[in-house]
Amino acid sequence: MKIVCIIPARYSSTRLPGKPLLDVAGKPLVVRVYEQVKKAAILSDVIVAVDDERVRAVVEKHGGKAVMTSKNHATGTDRLAEVVRHYPDVDVIINVQGDEPLVEPEVLDLLGKQFIEDEDLQMATVKTPLKTEEVENPNNVKVVTDKNGYALYFSRYPLPYRRNQTGLILYKHIGIYAYRREFLLNYAQMAPTPLEEAESLEQLRALENGYKIKVLETDAEMVGVDTPEDLVLVNTILRRANDEKH
């Protein structure tokens, strides 16, 4: 089975202009993400989907593979689909956003292994226990699953509502996805759905169309770079880790 990771890296960002090229502990952000993803043992290839020549040049300078895509894609899924159409021999695609420099390679291996073991699986993602301070933050997406680990719903609202304190664990959704190739191409053609638009969560489109999403649990902690504060935090974490090595 051929499993590849595609990293969408869009140049424009409202809060962080030129985000893929921002310095993260001495290297461009997109390069940090690429290098982390490359550590996953299960991957046959890693491709960065870019929309700007400056980002492509940086990726290739550091030995990575970059594919130019349209600047007009509404979502990262659309960008993925454009790349996938050029790779008919790929079986499974793992999507890691270009702002996840602390992505754990073991999580990618976990996702890939699930597709090898379950030939009927079409889409999967990841969750981790929600911290108390994250519960009320709408930027931390919550997920609830059934007994078999399939998503019932994703929301920015604290779900489930705990009327009774039963010790139930709340989970945060980690925005790393894996898809079978044909499902991804089909998914990208689906029209936006009401719940998706209300919550601004694209994965709800799959649920609203009746598809199942497997949600795997991990205790990995990942920090995406969405704000200037995130950038400071990630730099601090990486520099501390580098100091500990020495």
CSV table of C-alpha atoms in Angstrom, one decimal:
chain,number,residue,atom,x,y,z
A,1,MET,CA,0.0,0.0,0.0
A,2,LYS,CA,1.3,3.4,-1.0
A,3,ILE,CA,0.7,6.0,1.8
A,4,VAL,CA,1.8,9.6,1.2
A,5,CYS,CA,1.6,12.8,3.2
A,6,ILE,CA,0.6,16.0,1.6
A,7,ILE,CA,1.3,19.3,3.4
A,8,PRO,CA,-0.9,22.2,2.2
A,9,ALA,CA,1.2,25.4,2.7
A,10,ARG,CA,-0.7,28.5,1.7
A,11,TYR,CA,1.4,31.7,1.6
A,12,SER,CA,-1.3,34.2,2.6
A,13,SER,CA,-2.5,34.4,6.2
A,14,THR,CA,-4.6,37.1,7.8
A,15,ARG,CA,-2.9,37.0,11.2
A,16,LEU,CA,0.6,35.8,10.0
A,17,PRO,CA,1.4,37.0,6.5
A,18,GLY,CA,3.9,34.8,4.7
A,19,LYS,CA,3.3,32.1,7.4
A,20,PRO,CA,5.2,29.2,5.7
A,21,LEU,CA,8.4,31.2,5.7
A,22,LEU,CA,8.3,32.4,9.3
A,23,ASP,CA,11.4,31.6,11.3
A,24,VAL,CA,10.9,28.7,13.7
A,25,ALA,CA,14.0,28.1,15.8
A,26,GLY,CA,16.3,28.9,12.9
A,27,LYS,CA,14.3,27.2,10.0
A,28,PRO,CA,11.3,28.2,7.9
A,29,LEU,CA,8.0,26.9,9.4
A,30,VAL,CA,7.1,24.8,6.4
A,31,VAL,CA,10.6,23.2,6.5
A,32,ARG,CA,10.1,22.3,10.2
A,33,VAL,CA,6.8,20.6,9.3
A,34,TYR,CA,8.3,18.7,6.4
A,35,GLU,CA,11.2,17.5,8.5
A,36,GLN,CA,8.9,16.2,11.2
A,37,VAL,CA,6.6,14.4,8.8
A,38,LYS,CA,9.6,12.7,7.0
A,39,LYS,CA,10.3,10.9,10.3
A,40,ALA,CA,7.1,8.8,9.9
A,41,ALA,CA,8.1,5.3,9.0
A,42,ILE,CA,4.9,4.4,7.1
A,43,LEU,CA,5.1,7.0,4.4
A,44,SER,CA,6.2,6.4,0.8
A,45,ASP,CA,6.5,10.1,0.0
A,46,VAL,CA,6.0,13.6,1.4
A,47,ILE,CA,4.8,16.4,-0.8
A,48,VAL,CA,4.3,20.1,0.1
A,49,ALA,CA,1.3,21.6,-1.8
A,50,VAL,CA,2.2,25.3,-2.3
A,51,ASP,CA,0.6,28.3,-4.0
A,52,ASP,CA,3.7,30.6,-4.1
A,53,GLU,CA,7.0,30.3,-5.8
A,54,ARG,CA,8.9,31.6,-2.7
A,55,VAL,CA,7.5,28.7,-0.6
A,56,ARG,CA,8.4,26.2,-3.3
A,57,ALA,CA,11.9,27.5,-3.5
A,58,VAL,CA,12.4,27.2,0.2
A,59,VAL,CA,11.1,23.6,0.4
A,60,GLU,CA,13.3,22.5,-2.5
A,61,LYS,CA,16.3,24.3,-1.1
A,62,HIS,CA,16.0,22.1,2.0
A,63,GLY,CA,15.7,18.9,-0.1
A,64,GLY,CA,11.9,18.6,0.0
A,65,LYS,CA,9.4,18.0,-2.8
A,66,ALA,CA,6.9,20.8,-3.6
A,67,VAL,CA,4.0,20.9,-6.1
A,68,MET,CA,2.5,24.2,-7.2
A,69,THR,CA,-1.3,24.5,-6.9
A,70,SER,CA,-3.9,27.1,-7.6
A,71,LYS,CA,-4.2,30.2,-5.4
A,72,ASN,CA,-8.0,30.0,-5.6
A,73,HIS,CA,-8.8,26.9,-3.5
A,74,ALA,CA,-11.4,27.6,-0.8
A,75,THR,CA,-10.1,24.8,1.4
A,76,GLY,CA,-7.0,22.7,2.1
A,77,THR,CA,-9.0,19.6,0.9
A,78,ASP,CA,-9.4,21.2,-2.5
A,79,ARG,CA,-5.6,21.8,-2.6
A,80,LEU,CA,-5.0,18.1,-1.6
A,81,ALA,CA,-7.3,16.9,-4.3
A,82,GLU,CA,-5.5,18.9,-7.0
A,83,VAL,CA,-2.2,17.2,-6.1
A,84,VAL,CA,-3.7,13.7,-5.7
A,85,ARG,CA,-5.1,13.8,-9.2
A,86,HIS,CA,-1.5,13.7,-10.5
A,87,TYR,CA,-0.6,10.6,-8.4
A,88,PRO,CA,-3.0,7.7,-9.5
A,89,ASP,CA,-0.8,5.1,-7.8
A,90,VAL,CA,-1.4,6.5,-4.3
A,91,ASP,CA,-3.7,4.5,-2.0
A,92,VAL,CA,-3.9,6.6,1.2
A,93,ILE,CA,-3.3,10.3,1.7
A,94,ILE,CA,-2.4,11.8,5.1
A,95,ASN,CA,-3.0,15.5,5.4
A,96,VAL,CA,-0.9,17.5,7.8
A,97,GLN,CA,-1.3,21.3,7.8
A,98,GLY,CA,1.7,23.4,7.0
A,99,ASP,CA,1.6,25.1,10.4
A,100,GLU,CA,2.1,22.0,12.6
A,101,PRO,CA,5.9,22.0,13.3
A,102,LEU,CA,5.4,19.8,16.4
A,103,VAL,CA,3.5,17.0,14.6
A,104,GLU,CA,4.4,13.6,16.1
A,105,PRO,CA,5.5,11.1,13.4
A,106,GLU,CA,4.1,8.3,15.5
A,107,VAL,CA,0.6,9.8,15.0
A,108,LEU,CA,1.0,9.5,11.2
A,109,ASP,CA,2.2,5.9,11.6
A,110,LEU,CA,-0.9,5.2,13.7
A,111,LEU,CA,-3.2,6.6,11.0
A,112,GLY,CA,-1.5,4.8,8.2
A,113,LYS,CA,-1.6,1.4,10.1
A,114,GLN,CA,-5.3,1.8,10.6
A,115,PHE,CA,-5.9,1.8,6.8
A,116,ILE,CA,-3.7,-1.2,6.3
A,117,GLU,CA,-5.7,-3.1,8.9
A,118,ASP,CA,-9.2,-2.0,7.8
A,119,GLU,CA,-9.7,-2.2,4.1
A,120,ASP,CA,-13.2,-0.6,4.4
A,121,LEU,CA,-11.9,2.6,6.2
A,122,GLN,CA,-12.4,5.7,4.1
A,123,MET,CA,-11.5,8.6,6.4
A,124,ALA,CA,-9.8,8.9,9.8
A,125,THR,CA,-8.5,11.6,12.1
A,126,VAL,CA,-7.1,12.0,15.7
A,127,LYS,CA,-8.2,13.1,19.1
A,128,THR,CA,-6.5,13.8,22.5
A,129,PRO,CA,-7.9,14.5,26.0
A,130,LEU,CA,-9.0,18.1,26.4
A,131,LYS,CA,-7.4,20.2,29.0
A,132,THR,CA,-9.5,22.2,31.4
A,133,GLU,CA,-8.3,25.6,30.1
A,134,GLU,CA,-9.2,24.5,26.5
A,135,VAL,CA,-12.9,23.6,27.1
A,136,GLU,CA,-14.4,27.1,26.6
A,137,ASN,CA,-12.0,28.1,23.7
A,138,PRO,CA,-13.8,27.8,20.4
A,139,ASN,CA,-10.5,27.4,18.6
A,140,ASN,CA,-10.1,24.1,20.3
A,141,VAL,CA,-12.5,21.8,18.4
A,142,LYS,CA,-14.3,19.1,20.4
A,143,VAL,CA,-15.2,15.7,19.1
A,144,VAL,CA,-17.6,13.0,20.5
A,145,THR,CA,-17.4,9.4,19.3
A,146,ASP,CA,-19.4,6.2,19.5
A,147,LYS,CA,-18.3,3.0,21.2
A,148,ASN,CA,-16.4,2.0,18.2
A,149,GLY,CA,-14.4,5.2,17.9
A,150,TYR,CA,-16.4,6.8,15.0
A,151,ALA,CA,-17.2,10.5,15.2
A,152,LEU,CA,-20.7,11.4,16.2
A,153,TYR,CA,-20.1,15.2,16.0
A,154,PHE,CA,-17.4,17.9,16.0
A,155,SER,CA,-18.0,21.3,17.5
A,156,ARG,CA,-16.4,24.4,18.7
A,157,TYR,CA,-18.9,24.3,21.6
A,158,PRO,CA,-17.9,22.3,24.7
A,159,LEU,CA,-19.4,18.9,24.0
A,160,PRO,CA,-20.8,16.8,25.6
A,161,TYR,CA,-22.7,19.1,28.0
A,162,ARG,CA,-22.0,17.5,31.4
A,163,ARG,CA,-25.2,17.8,33.4
A,164,ASN,CA,-24.0,15.0,35.6
A,165,GLN,CA,-20.4,14.7,36.7
A,166,THR,CA,-19.7,11.1,35.7
A,167,GLY,CA,-16.0,11.5,35.1
A,168,LEU,CA,-16.5,11.6,31.3
A,169,ILE,CA,-13.4,12.6,29.4
A,170,LEU,CA,-13.8,15.4,26.9
A,171,TYR,CA,-11.7,15.2,23.7
A,172,LYS,CA,-10.0,17.8,21.5
A,173,HIS,CA,-9.9,17.1,17.8
A,174,ILE,CA,-6.4,17.2,16.2
A,175,GLY,CA,-6.7,18.4,12.6
A,176,ILE,CA,-4.7,15.7,10.9
A,177,TYR,CA,-6.7,13.6,8.4
A,178,ALA,CA,-6.2,10.5,6.4
A,179,TYR,CA,-8.3,9.4,3.4
A,180,ARG,CA,-8.4,6.7,0.7
A,181,ARG,CA,-7.7,8.3,-2.6
A,182,GLU,CA,-11.1,7.9,-4.3
A,183,PHE,CA,-12.9,9.0,-1.2
A,184,LEU,CA,-10.8,12.2,-1.0
A,185,LEU,CA,-11.5,13.1,-4.6
A,186,ASN,CA,-15.2,12.5,-4.0
A,187,TYR,CA,-15.2,14.4,-0.8
A,188,ALA,CA,-13.6,17.4,-2.5
A,189,GLN,CA,-16.5,17.6,-4.9
A,190,MET,CA,-19.2,17.6,-2.3
A,191,ALA,CA,-21.0,20.9,-1.7
A,192,PRO,CA,-20.6,22.7,1.6
A,193,THR,CA,-23.3,21.6,4.2
A,194,PRO,CA,-25.3,23.5,6.7
A,195,LEU,CA,-23.5,22.3,9.9
A,196,GLU,CA,-20.2,22.7,8.2
A,197,GLU,CA,-20.9,26.3,7.4
A,198,ALA,CA,-22.4,27.1,10.8
A,199,GLU,CA,-19.4,25.7,12.8
A,200,SER,CA,-16.8,26.5,10.1
A,201,LEU,CA,-15.6,22.9,10.3
A,202,GLU,CA,-15.1,21.1,7.0
A,203,GLN,CA,-15.1,17.6,8.4
A,204,LEU,CA,-18.8,18.0,9.2
A,205,ARG,CA,-19.4,17.8,5.5
A,206,ALA,CA,-18.5,14.1,5.5
A,207,LEU,CA,-20.8,13.3,8.5
A,208,GLU,CA,-23.7,15.2,7.0
A,209,ASN,CA,-23.3,13.2,3.8
A,210,GLY,CA,-23.5,9.9,5.8
A,211,TYR,CA,-19.9,8.9,5.8
A,212,LYS,CA,-18.0,7.6,8.9
A,213,ILE,CA,-14.9,9.1,10.3
A,214,LYS,CA,-12.7,6.9,12.5
A,215,VAL,CA,-11.1,8.9,15.4
A,216,LEU,CA,-8.0,7.5,16.9
A,217,GLU,CA,-6.8,8.5,20.3
A,218,THR,CA,-3.3,9.8,21.1
A,219,ASP,CA,-1.7,11.5,24.1
A,220,ALA,CA,0.6,13.5,21.7
A,221,GLU,CA,0.6,17.3,22.3
A,222,MET,CA,0.8,19.4,19.2
A,223,VAL,CA,0.9,23.2,18.9
A,224,GLY,CA,-0.2,24.7,15.6
A,225,VAL,CA,1.0,28.2,14.5
A,226,ASP,CA,-2.1,30.3,14.0
A,227,THR,CA,-1.3,33.4,16.0
A,228,PRO,CA,1.9,35.4,16.9
A,229,GLU,CA,1.5,34.0,20.4
A,230,ASP,CA,1.6,30.4,19.0
A,231,LEU,CA,4.8,31.3,17.1
A,232,VAL,CA,6.5,32.5,20.3
A,233,LEU,CA,5.3,29.3,22.1
A,234,VAL,CA,6.6,26.9,19.4
A,235,ASN,CA,9.9,28.7,19.3
A,236,THR,CA,10.2,28.4,23.1
A,237,ILE,CA,9.4,24.7,23.0
A,238,LEU,CA,11.9,23.9,20.2
A,239,ARG,CA,14.7,25.9,21.7
A,240,ARG,CA,14.2,24.3,25.1
A,241,ALA,CA,14.3,20.8,23.5
A,242,ASN,CA,17.5,21.8,21.6
A,243,ASP,CA,19.1,23.0,24.9
A,244,GLU,CA,18.2,19.7,26.6
A,245,LYS,CA,19.9,17.7,23.9
A,246,HIS,CA,23.1,19.6,24.5
